[in-house]
Amino acid sequence: MNDKTRKELIWIAGVLVVLIGAAIGNVIYISMHNDNLAQNVDAHPTYPSNATIIRVDATQWSWAFIYANGTESVDTFNVTVGKPVVLVVTSIKGAEQFAVIHDLSIPKLDVQLYAIPGQNNSLSFTPTVVGSYYFECVEYCGLDHYEMRGMMNVVA
Amino acid sequence: MFSFGSLFSLASIGLTGTNLNLLYISIILGIIGIVLFYFYFRIVPAKEYLHEEAEAAGYERSNEYVRDKLSDKPRELSWKIFLYDDSKSIGLRYIFTSILFLCIAGSFGVLMRVSLTEPSPTIIGPAQYNVLMTEHATLMIYMFVLGAALGLGFYLLPSHLKLKKDTMGVYTSFAYWIWLAGGLFILISRAALRWYFYPPLSLELTQVGGGEFAWLAVLGLELIFIGLMVASVSIIKIIAFDRSPDIKLNQMSLFTWSILFTVIMGVTSAPPLMVGLGMLFYDYFNPIFFITGTNTLLFTILFWFWGHPIVYMAVIPFFGIIYEILPKFTGSKVYSYNSGVWGLGLLLILSELVWGHHLLNSGLGIEWITFFTTMSFLVVIPSAITVFNFIATLWTAKSIRMTVPMLFVLNGIVDFIIGGITGVMQSFAPFNEQVHGTYWVTGHFHFIFIGITMGISFAAFYMLFPTFTGGRKYNVSLARWHFGLTALGSYIMAFAWSVGGFLGMPRAVAGYFGFFQGYQDASIIGGVIIGIAQVIFLYNIAVSWLKAPSTSTDNAFEQGNTGPTDSHSAELNKVPAVSGGK
């Protein structure tokens, strides 16, 4: 093995160590935080038993948040600080329109899940700081896609 | 009883309104297309023209004439390229068409930027914005990127491989025309689908959905794929069977390898989406595949099986070009030929296994997320090998000449490192959850597309400029301004996007929350600077072309710098660089 080949192999080994290390870290995170990643409800993901379950219906172009007691709010919703929240998201047909693919994202809380017609996706998160957080649709869904956004309030 | 009238009363089987018009227009377009192709291949005298030229030069067969007089010789831009059906002429067609579409799609991009000066749409309404967004992305990917990659392939391969035959010309010509027709279909469709074409949105044929003529874009994309398939098979045939027997596999230039890997990627990953588009088009008449809900995600899966490899097809050939340019201006060989080939080859294999990372938040399962995030880390290995190979070549060089193509290459390497790191960060599942669908992603791939795809295309264009123009030189100081402003604009734009996207600024929107305005305004400045730079580029081409020829058309870049035994190019490389060319 000449000097040149040795240098090349050292570089490749270095890259391998960094990347495989990062990949292992990522797998460990996924296995520990299953409930924070978007999953199909049909796969029966497990969530904290005291969680507030909020059903989210996406239409062209608004978000409807429906609580277990039947109260509904559009493009805004309230959650309680420190209490786990489970979002169950799907896409439904508006008047004269199609049920298309949307994507609910709350960037500052690391929450993102696709709203897919005929499929319920869910994840859970726990807000820890009181305040307002913006959420938005991040999958292009037609004319007024950009207006499909709002504020989530974390209240005490 | 069958009557001609009943053929057209399709309303009885549920086809009405838009669907019926759609069917009629498709049939008419199909017939016009067939007639045009008939004229082009039978009545338009391409073959006769070539045959006459061959006879005048004393050849009985035009194939032999192409081989001896045309195949690996430099070619300049003239109307003859539309009449000759040899690889080099078709390469020129692809290259100049891709530049045309770069200008069209680029101006759409600048318009999009300018329309975002205010948080609410002002100059351009959301309907127009969505069309511009779709056309910018689709035309850039399918017309500019594929055009530049295939064009440089068809143009450079005959000389790199010292072609002994050139017999697929008619098919390749067909591929070019059908690719161009597809691009024009997309251009006139005014579709607002984003380049994803996700149903059910693409099935919503209204102003508020995918656009009334979205189906035309679906047809156009299918045509582009047919063109890509034919061209890819033609290139594989050129490399595998037509190259000179003197050139063994391990003596092929690195650019040849990169193009080979690119077209293999094309033929292996496009077919699922071609089928998907066929199903999508069928859904316009009889919605059974994607509109019923249970398998909406199927199209996204078929799409990304192609959608990820295409973005690697946008860098691999340009890595090959970098390998060809480096020896010319560093005066030394590429550091490791083997690492170059293996790096690009591994990139081909691994990049076909990461496409699922575009669907991480779609609820496809924890196993899906685990597999595709892990593969996304591993795909960096061959990219890193390639970049280290570039850096090692520069490191061990005795001297580096800072010509315009070399500036583009160096900037491209830096851009790729930045874009690569911001890209691999998204492989972390939690980070992906935060930035997926935001401008972070836009910033990531614009670093790479502007630095590598567009920048290296410009580098190759400047290298070949004297050849294209029959020995004219470009204005070096204008070219340096072009480089400098493109680089500056792209850094400002992509950096502003990356920071904004990190905070959650969503992409593909015609309006935004007011608190993102700073990032949007910064990116507008960057985008406009890039636009001005391209105007300088076009002006430079125009004025330089009007001057008298002052240099030879012989070109080391065209002959291949990385083929180990290529003595001809080794001699050419010793010639000092002429200012403004080669």
XYZ file of C-alpha atoms in Angstrom:
738
model
C 0.000 0.000 0.000
C 1.565 3.246 -1.052
C 1.348 6.556 0.733
C -1.373 7.928 -1.529
C -3.723 4.977 -1.014
C -3.146 5.115 2.742
C -4.134 8.785 2.855
C -7.266 8.064 0.849
C -8.276 5.219 3.157
C -7.719 7.374 6.249
C -10.001 10.058 4.832
C -12.678 7.525 3.931
C -12.463 5.933 7.387
C -12.839 9.365 8.983
C -15.937 10.119 6.951
C -17.385 6.711 7.795
C -16.874 7.203 11.530
C -18.579 10.625 11.524
C -21.533 9.559 9.390
C -22.164 6.210 11.013
C -21.955 7.897 14.415
C -24.560 10.437 13.309
C -26.766 7.705 11.853
C -26.640 5.708 15.102
C -27.558 8.822 17.093
C -30.515 9.340 14.803
C -31.722 5.745 15.196
C -31.468 6.038 18.984
C -33.568 9.230 18.888
C -36.208 7.585 16.678
C -36.488 4.574 18.967
C -36.861 6.780 22.068
C -39.274 9.357 20.622
C -41.623 7.227 18.564
C -44.665 9.190 19.695
C -43.268 12.507 18.452
C -43.049 11.281 14.850
C -45.990 11.233 12.449
C -47.598 7.779 12.343
C -50.653 6.290 10.753
C -53.370 5.728 13.359
C -53.924 2.295 11.826
C -50.479 1.323 13.134
C -51.801 1.866 16.707
C -49.086 4.138 18.095
C -49.126 4.512 21.892
C -49.513 7.890 23.565
C -49.652 9.195 27.181
C -53.026 8.313 28.693
C -53.660 11.835 30.066
C -53.209 13.458 26.640
C -55.693 15.924 25.135
C -56.793 14.484 21.833
C -57.458 17.071 19.130
C -58.862 16.060 15.785
C -57.576 18.252 12.922
C -59.473 18.415 9.639
C -57.657 20.119 6.788
C -59.655 21.556 3.908
C -58.783 23.881 1.065
C -57.707 26.242 2.769
C -58.225 26.177 6.504
C -57.541 24.045 9.547
C -60.403 22.950 11.802
C -59.462 21.809 15.324
C -62.089 19.634 17.009
C -61.807 18.721 20.696
C -63.232 15.596 22.291
C -66.127 17.606 23.768
C -67.174 18.731 20.288
C -65.935 22.338 20.406
C -64.427 23.401 17.121
C -62.160 26.286 16.215
C -60.763 27.280 12.825
C -57.171 28.370 12.197
C -56.459 28.747 15.900
C -56.502 26.456 18.924
C -55.578 26.398 22.583
C -53.617 23.798 24.498
C -52.656 23.606 28.178
C -49.032 24.014 29.161
C -47.339 20.861 30.435
C -50.121 18.561 29.277
C -49.447 16.180 26.392
C -51.410 16.825 23.211
C -52.230 14.263 20.544
C -53.066 15.604 17.082
C -55.020 13.354 14.724
C -54.856 14.893 11.286
C -56.694 14.125 8.084
C -57.803 15.934 4.961
C -61.464 16.303 4.039
C -63.402 17.683 1.118
C -64.542 21.303 1.300
C -67.573 22.581 -0.572
C -67.055 22.266 -4.341
C -63.472 21.244 -3.737
C -61.195 18.259 -3.458
C -59.640 16.609 -0.460
C -55.955 17.154 -1.238
C -52.695 16.559 0.585
C -51.784 19.134 3.266
C -49.007 19.205 5.830
C -49.411 20.692 9.313
C -46.230 22.132 10.735
C -45.597 23.904 14.051
C -41.908 24.683 13.472
C -41.009 25.951 16.942
C -42.396 22.833 18.619
C -40.872 20.387 16.138
C -44.311 19.135 15.089
C -45.060 18.124 11.525
C -47.497 15.655 10.050
C -49.115 15.232 6.671
C -52.892 15.503 6.260
C -53.765 12.836 3.732
C -57.268 12.103 2.399
C -58.521 8.797 3.742
C -55.740 8.438 6.274
C -55.387 9.592 9.884
C -51.900 10.582 10.964
C -51.102 11.321 14.570
C -48.313 12.410 16.878
C -48.021 13.763 20.401
C -46.100 16.661 21.885
C -46.012 18.479 25.187
C -45.881 22.298 25.138
C -43.667 23.538 27.965
C -43.671 27.320 27.539
C -46.746 29.580 27.621
C -47.150 31.699 24.493
C -48.275 31.825 20.883
C -46.829 29.539 18.275
C -47.429 29.853 14.546
C -48.453 26.848 12.504
C -48.739 26.597 8.758
C -49.443 24.278 5.863
C -46.127 23.344 4.276
C -47.376 21.159 1.425
C -48.602 23.102 -1.591
C -52.375 22.602 -1.811
C -53.773 25.013 -4.365
C -54.636 28.672 -4.822
C -54.701 29.998 -1.254
C -52.152 27.584 0.179
C -50.253 30.507 1.719
C -53.263 31.555 3.810
C -53.563 28.148 5.417
C -51.853 29.175 8.637
C -52.645 30.335 12.120
C -51.666 30.581 15.768
C -51.626 28.001 18.514
C -51.937 29.388 22.029
C -50.348 27.600 24.958
C -52.255 28.682 28.049
C -51.589 28.063 31.725
C -75.121 -0.221 -34.678
C -71.884 1.723 -34.943
C -72.097 5.185 -36.371
C -69.565 7.974 -36.544
C -71.855 10.126 -34.461
C -71.889 7.737 -31.539
C -68.114 7.869 -31.383
C -68.348 11.530 -30.463
C -71.306 11.307 -28.107
C -69.035 10.255 -25.287
C -71.220 12.147 -22.853
C -73.334 8.998 -22.623
C -70.534 7.181 -20.793
C -70.006 9.963 -18.306
C -67.497 12.103 -20.147
C -68.671 15.689 -20.083
C -67.382 19.231 -20.024
C -63.713 19.505 -19.229
C -63.094 15.807 -19.646
C -64.593 15.793 -23.100
C -62.614 18.853 -24.231
C -59.555 17.225 -22.758
C -60.087 14.114 -24.805
C -60.643 16.062 -28.022
C -57.609 18.284 -27.469
C -55.428 15.269 -26.623
C -56.490 13.507 -29.807
C -55.895 16.615 -31.929
C -52.495 17.221 -30.307
C -51.602 13.591 -30.860
C -52.510 13.741 -34.528
C -50.604 17.010 -35.033
C -47.600 15.482 -33.313
C -47.668 12.366 -35.466
C -47.972 14.435 -38.655
C -45.104 16.704 -37.610
C -42.900 13.719 -36.846
C -43.781 12.187 -40.197
C -42.753 15.376 -41.978
C -39.622 15.672 -39.945
C -38.380 12.160 -40.522
C -39.603 11.521 -44.057
C -40.087 14.714 -45.961
C -37.764 17.195 -44.290
C -34.525 16.440 -46.093
C -32.268 15.776 -43.094
C -31.011 12.515 -44.475
C -30.795 13.729 -48.048
C -28.948 16.826 -46.924
C -26.397 14.745 -45.074
C -26.191 12.336 -47.983
C -25.465 15.145 -50.437
C -22.740 16.469 -48.178
C -21.294 12.970 -47.938
C -21.347 12.515 -51.691
C -19.718 15.874 -52.241
C -16.938 14.775 -49.906
C -16.522 11.498 -51.811
C -18.330 9.141 -49.453
C -20.942 6.631 -50.538
C -22.453 6.158 -47.102
C -23.407 9.050 -44.897
C -22.605 6.982 -41.776
C -18.963 6.790 -42.747
C -18.971 10.472 -43.558
C -20.333 11.223 -40.090
C -17.692 9.001 -38.506
C -14.731 10.529 -40.348
C -15.742 14.120 -40.888
C -18.130 14.889 -38.077
C -18.105 12.452 -35.219
C -15.330 13.600 -32.903
C -14.628 16.973 -34.485
C -15.477 20.294 -32.870
C -18.766 21.703 -34.035
C -19.968 25.269 -34.082
C -23.484 26.542 -33.660
C -25.340 26.904 -36.946
C -28.667 25.889 -38.451
C -27.026 22.692 -39.689
C -27.364 21.171 -36.238
C -31.097 20.802 -36.874
C -30.429 18.934 -40.114
C -27.570 16.683 -39.055
C -28.536 13.766 -36.864
C -25.112 12.971 -35.447
C -24.351 13.035 -31.706
C -22.482 16.332 -31.688
C -25.194 18.237 -33.535
C -27.841 16.828 -31.233
C -25.644 17.713 -28.250
C -25.559 21.319 -29.455
C -29.338 21.307 -29.823
C -29.729 20.111 -26.244
C -27.179 22.592 -24.888
C -28.671 25.666 -26.537
C -32.257 24.629 -25.812
C -31.312 24.167 -22.177
C -29.820 27.676 -22.098
C -33.061 29.027 -23.565
C -35.101 27.291 -20.888
C -32.630 28.415 -18.206
C -33.437 31.994 -19.221
C -37.199 31.377 -19.249
C -37.321 29.496 -15.944
C -34.762 31.839 -14.389
C -36.820 34.907 -15.233
C -39.818 33.157 -13.658
C -37.694 32.674 -10.559
C -36.768 36.368 -10.411
C -40.447 37.309 -10.906
C -41.380 35.073 -7.975
C -38.799 36.769 -5.790
C -39.974 40.249 -6.764
C -43.614 39.349 -6.049
C -42.701 38.561 -2.437
C -41.718 42.089 -1.418
C -44.781 42.351 0.828
C -46.215 39.690 3.199
C -49.470 39.768 1.207
C -49.345 39.233 -2.555
C -49.143 42.593 -4.333
C -47.606 42.657 -7.794
C -48.421 39.064 -8.675
C -51.491 37.308 -7.292
C -51.377 33.834 -5.769
C -52.780 32.238 -8.936
C -49.922 33.593 -11.064
C -47.385 32.938 -8.325
C -48.344 29.269 -8.152
C -47.968 28.943 -11.924
C -44.568 30.649 -11.864
C -43.442 28.374 -9.028
C -44.508 25.246 -10.902
C -42.934 26.317 -14.181
C -39.704 27.503 -12.567
C -39.151 24.167 -10.857
C -40.387 21.888 -13.631
C -38.625 23.653 -16.488
C -35.383 24.008 -14.543
C -35.299 20.327 -13.632
C -36.543 18.759 -16.833
C -35.453 21.242 -19.473
C -32.360 22.944 -18.095
C -30.782 20.187 -15.998
C -31.584 17.261 -18.267
C -30.832 19.362 -21.354
C -27.440 20.469 -20.091
C -26.473 16.989 -18.861
C -27.592 15.127 -21.984
C -26.313 17.898 -24.258
C -22.823 17.885 -22.785
C -22.932 14.094 -22.926
C -23.863 13.943 -26.600
C -21.432 16.727 -27.419
C -18.371 15.492 -25.532
C -18.704 11.701 -25.693
C -17.846 11.252 -29.405
C -14.442 12.892 -28.873
C -13.815 11.404 -25.440
C -14.504 7.921 -26.813
C -13.148 8.427 -30.356
C -16.411 7.122 -31.736
C -16.176 4.555 -34.521
C -19.896 4.482 -35.252
C -22.668 6.992 -34.797
C -25.796 5.188 -35.824
C -28.491 6.069 -33.302
C -28.868 9.603 -34.646
C -32.464 9.344 -35.833
C -33.637 7.990 -32.496
C -31.687 10.580 -30.565
C -33.121 13.290 -32.762
C -36.585 11.926 -31.992
C -35.675 12.023 -28.297
C -34.683 15.673 -28.597
C -37.861 16.749 -30.364
C -40.187 14.891 -28.046
C -38.322 16.285 -25.037
C -38.718 19.784 -26.461
C -42.431 19.189 -27.145
C -42.863 18.038 -23.548
C -41.200 21.196 -22.268
C -43.417 23.389 -24.424
C -46.508 21.518 -23.210
C -45.539 22.249 -19.632
C -44.792 25.875 -20.502
C -48.207 26.494 -22.087
C -50.166 24.392 -19.595
C -50.058 27.100 -16.883
C -50.283 24.271 -14.383
C -50.128 25.108 -10.684
C -49.094 21.754 -9.290
C -45.617 22.346 -7.960
C -43.154 19.988 -9.599
C -44.492 17.126 -7.447
C -47.745 16.750 -9.448
C -49.367 15.268 -6.329
C -52.912 14.057 -6.846
C -55.675 14.754 -5.841
C -54.551 18.367 -6.415
C -53.380 17.599 -9.952
C -56.808 16.086 -10.649
C -58.537 19.288 -9.566
C -58.771 20.935 -12.985
C -59.869 24.371 -11.805
C -58.291 27.785 -11.312
C -58.097 27.153 -7.571
C -56.639 23.670 -7.874
C -53.962 22.418 -10.231
C -54.955 24.736 -13.075
C -57.420 24.132 -15.891
C -54.818 22.661 -18.202
C -52.850 20.717 -15.630
C -53.417 17.568 -17.682
C -51.302 19.108 -20.427
C -48.393 19.273 -17.998
C -48.936 15.581 -17.163
C -48.796 14.767 -20.879
C -45.744 16.997 -21.304
C -43.918 15.284 -18.467
C -44.672 11.880 -19.977
C -43.232 13.075 -23.308
C -40.104 14.324 -21.546
C -39.703 10.903 -19.967
C -40.019 9.162 -23.309
C -37.366 11.511 -24.688
C -35.147 10.861 -21.687
C -35.484 7.089 -22.045
C -34.567 7.105 -25.749
C -31.655 9.478 -25.190
C -30.409 7.440 -22.225
C -30.456 4.176 -24.156
C -28.672 5.926 -27.003
C -25.931 7.162 -24.658
C -25.537 3.746 -23.052
C -25.184 2.284 -26.541
C -22.588 4.897 -27.526
C -20.520 4.180 -24.422
C -20.898 0.402 -24.396
C -20.680 -0.481 -28.089
C -19.564 2.455 -30.227
C -16.417 3.598 -28.494
C -13.044 3.019 -30.075
C -11.589 -0.421 -29.227
C -8.421 1.432 -28.125
C -10.285 2.820 -25.154
C -10.743 0.250 -22.412
C -13.300 0.718 -19.667
C -10.639 1.810 -17.192
C -9.355 4.390 -19.652
C -12.634 6.190 -20.189
C -12.670 9.797 -19.087
C -14.306 10.539 -15.753
C -16.933 12.585 -17.551
C -17.888 9.504 -19.581
C -18.310 7.568 -16.352
C -20.419 10.322 -14.827
C -22.719 10.439 -17.858
C -22.968 6.642 -17.883
C -24.045 6.631 -14.226
C -26.491 9.460 -14.886
C -28.315 7.707 -17.708
C -28.338 4.397 -15.826
C -30.035 6.286 -13.019
C -32.507 7.685 -15.523
C -33.538 4.369 -17.015
C -33.745 2.624 -13.658
C -35.749 5.175 -11.713
C -38.066 6.908 -14.183
C -40.322 3.962 -15.206
C -42.362 3.854 -11.954
C -43.285 7.503 -12.343
C -44.029 7.024 -16.053
C -46.556 4.391 -15.002
C -47.767 6.712 -12.236
C -48.331 9.542 -14.701
C -50.248 7.174 -16.957
C -52.477 6.226 -14.012
C -52.867 9.912 -13.173
C -53.936 10.714 -16.730
C -56.393 7.836 -16.696
C -57.862 9.301 -13.525
C -58.980 12.377 -15.475
C -61.429 10.162 -17.335
C -62.191 7.525 -14.780
C -60.970 8.337 -11.276
C -60.082 4.981 -9.809
C -56.435 5.228 -8.770
C -55.593 8.273 -6.695
C -58.798 10.147 -5.967
C -60.551 7.524 -3.875
C -58.345 8.194 -0.895
C -56.984 4.873 0.242
C -53.954 5.053 -2.004
C -53.288 8.767 -2.341
C -49.801 8.192 -0.990
C -49.036 5.703 -3.760
C -48.384 8.487 -6.244
C -46.070 10.292 -3.839
C -44.084 7.079 -3.474
C -43.899 6.550 -7.241
C -42.944 10.193 -7.646
C -40.122 10.250 -5.125
C -38.680 6.990 -6.403
C -37.854 9.172 -9.405
C -37.834 12.566 -7.678
C -34.753 11.891 -5.614
C -32.575 10.305 -8.322
C -33.328 13.255 -10.628
C -31.664 15.652 -8.195
C -28.576 13.447 -8.250
C -28.759 13.423 -12.037
C -28.422 17.179 -11.648
C -25.033 16.878 -9.944
C -23.290 13.689 -11.123
C -22.594 14.805 -14.730
C -21.339 18.131 -13.416
C -18.947 16.359 -11.048
C -17.654 14.723 -14.221
C -17.189 18.164 -15.806
C -15.270 19.344 -12.714
C -12.940 16.350 -13.102
C -12.376 17.374 -16.733
C -11.702 21.030 -15.955
C -9.397 20.561 -12.935
C -6.397 19.034 -14.817
C -6.459 21.838 -17.366
C -5.940 24.624 -14.849
C -3.960 22.829 -12.158
C -1.498 21.283 -14.585
C -1.706 17.919 -12.803
C -3.780 14.781 -13.099
C -6.894 14.166 -11.039
C -5.638 12.942 -7.648
C -7.269 9.522 -7.892
C -8.996 8.206 -10.990
C -10.257 5.119 -9.146
C -11.765 7.120 -6.306
C -13.433 9.296 -8.896
C -15.108 6.369 -10.633
C -16.023 4.548 -7.417
C -17.264 7.717 -5.765
C -19.645 8.448 -8.620
C -20.680 4.797 -8.922
C -21.495 4.502 -5.231
C -23.400 7.762 -5.493
C -25.509 6.128 -8.200
C -26.360 3.140 -6.016
C -26.867 4.870 -2.667
C -28.810 7.826 -4.071
C -31.452 5.432 -5.365
C -32.036 4.216 -1.792
C -32.776 7.492 -0.025
C -35.894 8.774 -1.773
C -38.164 7.915 1.164
C -36.721 10.818 3.172
C -39.065 13.131 1.261
C -42.019 11.379 2.918
C -40.813 11.085 6.499
C -43.786 12.928 8.004
C -46.432 11.124 5.951
C -47.164 8.392 8.452
C -45.545 5.573 6.507
C -44.162 3.995 9.651
C -41.231 4.120 12.051
C -39.369 1.483 10.021
C -39.647 3.718 6.951
C -38.206 6.672 8.877
C -35.378 4.589 10.345
C -34.299 3.056 7.036
C -34.397 6.186 4.912
C -32.778 8.516 7.454
C -29.944 6.006 7.920
C -29.458 5.671 4.164
C -29.464 9.456 3.876
C -26.440 9.601 6.143
C -24.653 6.927 4.140
C -25.205 8.656 0.774
C -22.831 11.362 1.975
C -19.898 8.907 1.882
C -19.482 8.906 -1.941
C -20.177 12.652 -2.075
C -17.421 13.178 0.470
C -15.028 10.915 -1.470
C -15.701 12.981 -4.589
C -15.229 16.329 -2.870
C -12.032 15.148 -1.159
C -10.804 14.036 -4.555
C -11.373 17.558 -5.902
C -9.661 19.101 -2.898
C -6.711 16.674 -3.095
C -6.255 17.544 -6.763
C -6.163 21.236 -5.913
C -3.944 20.597 -2.868
C -1.287 18.700 -4.811
C -1.345 21.061 -7.798
C 1.818 22.997 -8.534
C -0.083 26.077 -9.627
C -3.742 26.974 -10.052
C -4.749 29.352 -12.807
C -7.784 31.399 -11.818
C -9.540 31.451 -15.160
C -13.296 31.986 -15.339
C -14.191 28.263 -15.589
C -11.863 27.563 -12.662
C -13.602 30.236 -10.567
C -16.928 28.520 -11.247
C -15.413 25.168 -10.279
C -13.970 26.448 -6.999
C -17.216 28.218 -6.137
C -19.139 25.070 -7.041
C -17.046 22.968 -4.661
C -17.614 25.449 -1.800
C -21.333 25.640 -2.596
C -21.574 21.865 -2.660
C -19.920 21.579 0.736
C -22.350 24.124 2.262
C -25.375 22.638 0.489
C -24.251 19.121 1.363
C -23.960 19.877 5.059
C -27.313 21.697 5.220
C -28.693 18.695 3.326
C -27.353 15.912 5.514
C -28.571 17.739 8.613
C -32.096 17.018 7.423
C -31.406 13.309 7.796
C -31.923 13.694 11.540
C -35.575 12.736 11.940
C -36.390 15.476 14.506
C -34.609 18.150 12.480
C -36.438 16.989 9.355
C -39.712 17.398 11.244
C -38.807 20.994 11.877
C -37.497 22.112 8.481
C -39.313 19.856 6.003
C -41.354 22.047 3.684
C -39.574 25.240 4.726
C -37.132 27.498 2.933
C -34.318 25.576 4.635
C -34.774 22.921 1.954
C -34.976 25.552 -0.778
C -31.747 27.086 0.469
C -30.060 23.664 0.624
C -30.783 22.713 -2.952
C -30.246 26.181 -4.407
C -26.725 26.171 -2.960
C -26.111 22.966 -4.906
C -28.122 23.729 -8.049
C -26.668 27.212 -8.510
C -23.148 26.226 -7.463
C -22.840 22.857 -9.176
C -25.536 22.475 -11.811
C -25.728 26.018 -13.143
C -22.205 27.129 -12.261
C -20.474 24.111 -13.781
C -22.702 24.358 -16.859
C -21.409 27.908 -17.261
C -17.854 26.677 -16.716
C -18.326 24.077 -19.459
C -19.931 26.668 -21.702
C -17.010 29.076 -21.255
C -14.585 26.209 -21.931
C -16.367 25.358 -25.156
C -17.174 28.915 -26.206
C -14.380 29.209 -28.830
C -15.524 25.907 -30.322
C -19.201 26.804 -30.449
C -18.442 30.130 -32.083
C -15.815 29.033 -34.577
C -12.835 30.465 -32.705
C -14.134 33.574 -30.955
C -13.080 34.600 -27.447
C -15.391 35.791 -24.738
C -14.771 38.999 -22.839
C -12.949 37.911 -19.688
C -13.806 40.852 -17.466
C -17.526 40.568 -18.279
C -17.303 36.831 -17.606
C -15.683 37.561 -14.236
C -18.510 39.962 -13.389
C -20.956 37.256 -14.412
C -19.246 34.815 -12.094
C -18.891 37.225 -9.200
C -22.487 38.439 -9.234
C -23.904 34.920 -9.671
C -21.886 33.681 -6.702
C -22.667 36.717 -4.532
C -26.382 36.622 -5.357
C -26.649 32.906 -4.732
C -24.958 33.188 -1.326
C -27.212 36.046 -0.222
C -30.358 34.329 -1.490
C -29.679 30.803 -0.277
C -28.286 31.978 3.062
C -31.329 34.162 3.780
C -33.569 31.221 2.888
C -31.645 28.831 5.108
C -31.903 31.073 8.168
C -35.566 31.884 7.523
C -36.349 28.237 6.900
C -34.638 27.249 10.127
C -37.182 29.460 11.907
C -40.042 27.827 9.997
C -40.589 30.073 6.965
C -42.691 27.850 4.660
C -41.703 27.488 0.997
C -43.996 27.482 -2.038
C -46.156 30.272 -0.677
C -47.362 33.448 -2.372
C -47.548 35.294 0.970
C -46.002 34.912 4.405
C -46.163 35.984 8.064
C -44.957 39.570 8.420
C -42.106 38.641 10.738
C -40.365 36.754 7.926
C -40.098 39.831 5.730
C -36.419 40.449 6.476
C -35.394 37.050 5.130
C -37.634 37.422 2.093
C -36.269 40.889 1.306
C -32.676 39.668 1.598
C -33.403 36.811 -0.782
C -35.064 39.230 -3.220
C -31.827 41.235 -3.329
C -29.881 38.017 -3.962
C -32.307 36.834 -6.626
C -32.208 40.132 -8.506
C -28.384 40.127 -8.404
C -28.392 36.641 -9.953
C -30.787 37.884 -12.639
C -28.535 40.857 -13.474
C -25.540 38.502 -13.694
C -27.320 36.387 -16.318
C -28.095 39.504 -18.370
C -24.359 40.233 -18.345
C -23.739 36.643 -19.498
C -26.143 36.989 -22.442
C -24.661 40.374 -23.368
C -21.162 38.877 -23.237
C -22.169 36.029 -25.559
C -23.805 38.426 -27.982
C -20.954 40.930 -28.281
C -18.264 38.243 -28.325
C -20.034 36.348 -31.076
C -20.057 39.463 -33.270
C -16.259 39.753 -33.154
C -13.919 38.139 -35.667
C -12.563 34.637 -34.886
C -9.150 34.911 -33.225
C -8.310 31.496 -31.775
C -8.418 27.858 -32.815
C -11.430 25.653 -32.197
C -9.271 22.783 -30.964
C -10.087 22.166 -27.353
C -8.462 20.039 -24.646
C -11.710 19.944 -22.687
C -13.467 18.461 -25.678
C -10.779 15.835 -26.211
C -10.939 14.654 -22.602
C -8.455 15.422 -19.852
C -8.856 12.429 -17.591
C -8.414 9.527 -19.997
C -5.025 8.207 -18.755
C -3.550 7.535 -22.186
C -4.863 10.539 -24.075
C -1.652 12.012 -25.497
C -3.484 14.468 -27.709
C -5.098 16.265 -24.820
C -1.867 16.083 -22.831
C -0.204 18.128 -25.582
C -3.079 20.566 -25.729
C -2.846 21.008 -21.987
C 0.718 22.271 -22.283
C -0.465 25.205 -24.356
C -0.811 28.217 -22.058
C -4.406 29.228 -21.418
C -5.641 31.743 -23.906
C -7.392 34.641 -22.279
C -11.076 34.375 -22.977
C -11.201 30.831 -24.193
C -10.228 27.216 -23.678
